[in-house]
Amino acid sequence: MPTNTEFKAWRVEEKDGGYVGGEQTLNIGDLPQGEVLIRVSHSSLNYKDALSASGNKGVTRSFPHTPGIDAAGEVVESSSPDIASGSKVIVTGYDLGMNTDGGFGEYIRVPAGWCVPMPAGWDARKAMIYGTAGLTAGLCVQKLLTMGASPSQGPVAVSGASGAVGSVAVELLAKLGFEVVAISGKADHADDLKALGAAEVVGRDTLAEEKKPLVKPAFGNAVDTVGGGPLAELLKQIKPGGSVSCCGLVAGPQLQTTVLPFILRGVNLLGVDSVEIPLTEKRSVWDKFSGEWACPKTEGSARDIGRSGLDSALKAFLEGASAGKIVLDHSL
């Protein structure tokens, strides 16, 4: 494809001391080096995209920049023997959308080692309904299962349950037979969480700071998507031998706790990375979501936006006003 071929991208640039995003026209030749050129039809919105769009230098070092840590579409050029032109692929994680132009553009160019083949029966939109958030939720649940988590241990808590990761975790855990307690600061989303399978929805005051180093155990296991103080309080409420999968930091990166949950109750704190893990691990979770782990309620409730809707949607993430799955459709 000629390097002067034009395409549209939602791009962030520094302006008047702040950061402004908007649609721009770019050329294929503007993209970074890579073995695979992909025509992106869909992307997915994530908290990290919102941070990048706000100029957060911890996510994106230099601007102008095209966010979008998720992308799905068709390969139009490939120098890799493992990826054929015309094949459909998913790209999530690694450096996509952080310092490498991402899925908010109609084209991306990436290393072959970032590409996962599209699971059988899926299309780009369905892949992006899950996106990095769904992948992360799946990895969290997989870690709990690997540690032996079972419904017989008692309720499983999901913090930040209204968010993109939490909502998928709620539906998946309920599908697997767990009694799910959804923890959310958004009371108006209680009915939606129950529709996903939550047996109970409680407020974030459930994880309000408690000076005691341990409290009465309430949950067999948990998925934590928020980090910070709420995670510290959640650890105090896990039953002996239970586990907490940790994947987020919207409540802060610091974790101030004691060793007591770990040495008196044998609680396991499991870190979950969905960015730099091997492709084989990503593909395993994608294949499960396209099969026995399918979350039809999440799929049915996702909403689509075009590039013109990105600015307001990303700001909602930063304001804590976003819920559910949002898919960017470049054709809109």
CSV table of C-alpha atoms in Angstrom, one decimal, residues 140-260:
chain,number,residue,atom,x,y,z
A,140,CYS,CA,-8.4,-12.4,36.8
A,141,VAL,CA,-10.9,-15.3,36.8
A,142,GLN,CA,-8.4,-17.7,35.4
A,143,LYS,CA,-6.0,-16.9,38.2
A,144,LEU,CA,-8.6,-17.5,40.8
A,145,LEU,CA,-9.5,-20.9,39.2
A,146,THR,CA,-5.9,-21.8,39.0
A,147,MET,CA,-5.6,-21.2,42.8
A,148,GLY,CA,-8.6,-23.6,43.3
A,149,ALA,CA,-11.4,-21.0,43.8
A,150,SER,CA,-14.8,-22.7,43.8
A,151,PRO,CA,-18.4,-21.6,44.6
A,152,SER,CA,-18.3,-23.8,47.7
A,153,GLN,CA,-15.8,-21.3,49.3
A,154,GLY,CA,-18.5,-18.7,49.5
A,155,PRO,CA,-19.4,-15.4,47.8
A,156,VAL,CA,-16.9,-13.9,45.4
A,157,ALA,CA,-16.6,-10.1,45.5
A,158,VAL,CA,-16.0,-7.9,42.5
A,159,SER,CA,-14.9,-4.3,43.2
A,160,GLY,CA,-15.4,-1.6,40.7
A,161,ALA,CA,-18.1,-3.8,39.3
A,162,SER,CA,-19.8,-1.2,37.1
A,163,GLY,CA,-16.6,-0.7,35.1
A,164,ALA,CA,-15.5,-2.3,31.9
A,165,VAL,CA,-13.4,-5.0,33.7
A,166,GLY,CA,-15.7,-5.5,36.6
A,167,SER,CA,-18.9,-5.9,34.6
A,168,VAL,CA,-17.3,-8.7,32.5
A,169,ALA,CA,-16.0,-10.4,35.7
A,170,VAL,CA,-19.5,-10.3,37.3
A,171,GLU,CA,-21.1,-12.0,34.3
A,172,LEU,CA,-18.3,-14.6,33.9
A,173,LEU,CA,-18.2,-15.5,37.6
A,174,ALA,CA,-22.0,-15.9,37.7
A,175,LYS,CA,-21.9,-18.0,34.6
A,176,LEU,CA,-19.3,-20.3,36.3
A,177,GLY,CA,-21.7,-20.8,39.3
A,178,PHE,CA,-20.3,-18.3,41.8
A,179,GLU,CA,-22.4,-16.2,44.1
A,180,VAL,CA,-21.3,-12.8,43.1
A,181,VAL,CA,-21.3,-9.7,45.3
A,182,ALA,CA,-20.8,-6.7,43.1
A,183,ILE,CA,-19.2,-3.7,44.9
A,184,SER,CA,-20.0,-0.4,43.1
A,185,GLY,CA,-20.2,3.3,43.9
A,186,LYS,CA,-22.9,3.7,41.3
A,187,ALA,CA,-26.2,2.9,43.0
A,188,ASP,CA,-28.1,3.6,39.7
A,189,HIS,CA,-26.3,0.6,38.1
A,190,ALA,CA,-27.5,-2.0,40.6
A,191,ASP,CA,-30.2,-3.4,38.3
A,192,ASP,CA,-27.7,-3.7,35.5
A,193,LEU,CA,-25.3,-5.6,37.7
A,194,LYS,CA,-28.1,-7.9,38.9
A,195,ALA,CA,-29.0,-8.5,35.2
A,196,LEU,CA,-25.4,-9.6,34.6
A,197,GLY,CA,-25.8,-12.2,37.4
A,198,ALA,CA,-24.8,-10.5,40.6
A,199,ALA,CA,-26.6,-12.0,43.6
A,200,GLU,CA,-26.1,-8.9,45.6
A,201,VAL,CA,-25.0,-5.3,44.9
A,202,VAL,CA,-23.4,-3.3,47.7
A,203,GLY,CA,-21.9,0.2,47.9
A,204,ARG,CA,-18.3,1.1,48.0
A,205,ASP,CA,-18.7,1.8,51.8
A,206,THR,CA,-18.4,-2.0,52.1
A,207,LEU,CA,-14.7,-1.3,51.6
A,208,ALA,CA,-14.5,1.9,53.8
A,209,GLU,CA,-11.4,2.2,55.9
A,210,GLU,CA,-11.4,0.1,59.0
A,211,LYS,CA,-8.6,0.5,61.5
A,212,LYS,CA,-8.6,-3.1,62.5
A,213,PRO,CA,-6.0,-5.2,60.6
A,214,LEU,CA,-8.6,-8.0,60.2
A,215,VAL,CA,-12.4,-8.1,60.1
A,216,LYS,CA,-14.9,-10.9,59.9
A,217,PRO,CA,-14.4,-12.8,56.7
A,218,ALA,CA,-17.2,-12.2,54.2
A,219,PHE,CA,-15.9,-13.4,50.8
A,220,GLY,CA,-14.3,-16.7,49.6
A,221,ASN,CA,-12.4,-14.9,46.8
A,222,ALA,CA,-12.4,-11.6,45.0
A,223,VAL,CA,-11.6,-9.7,41.8
A,224,ASP,CA,-10.3,-6.2,42.6
A,225,THR,CA,-10.2,-3.6,39.8
A,226,VAL,CA,-9.6,-0.5,41.8
A,227,GLY,CA,-6.5,-1.0,44.0
A,228,GLY,CA,-5.5,1.5,46.8
A,229,GLY,CA,-7.4,1.6,50.0
A,230,PRO,CA,-10.4,-0.5,48.9
A,231,LEU,CA,-8.0,-3.4,48.0
A,232,ALA,CA,-6.4,-3.1,51.5
A,233,GLU,CA,-9.9,-3.4,53.1
A,234,LEU,CA,-10.9,-6.2,50.8
A,235,LEU,CA,-7.9,-8.3,51.9
A,236,LYS,CA,-9.2,-8.1,55.4
A,237,GLN,CA,-12.5,-9.7,54.5
A,238,ILE,CA,-11.3,-12.7,52.6
A,239,LYS,CA,-11.9,-16.1,54.1
A,240,PRO,CA,-8.9,-18.4,55.0
A,241,GLY,CA,-7.2,-19.8,51.9
A,242,GLY,CA,-9.0,-17.4,49.6
A,243,SER,CA,-7.5,-15.3,46.8
A,244,VAL,CA,-7.8,-11.8,45.4
A,245,SER,CA,-6.9,-11.1,41.7
A,246,CYS,CA,-5.7,-7.5,41.5
A,247,CYS,CA,-5.6,-5.7,38.2
A,248,GLY,CA,-6.4,-1.9,38.7
A,249,LEU,CA,-5.4,1.3,40.4
A,250,VAL,CA,-8.2,3.8,39.9
A,251,ALA,CA,-8.2,4.2,43.7
A,252,GLY,CA,-4.5,4.7,43.7
A,253,PRO,CA,-1.3,2.7,43.3
A,254,GLN,CA,-0.4,2.6,47.0
A,255,LEU,CA,-1.3,-0.5,49.1
A,256,GLN,CA,-1.1,0.1,52.8
A,257,THR,CA,-1.8,-3.1,54.6
A,258,THR,CA,-0.4,-5.6,57.1
A,259,VAL,CA,0.9,-9.1,56.7
A,260,LEU,CA,-1.9,-10.5,58.8
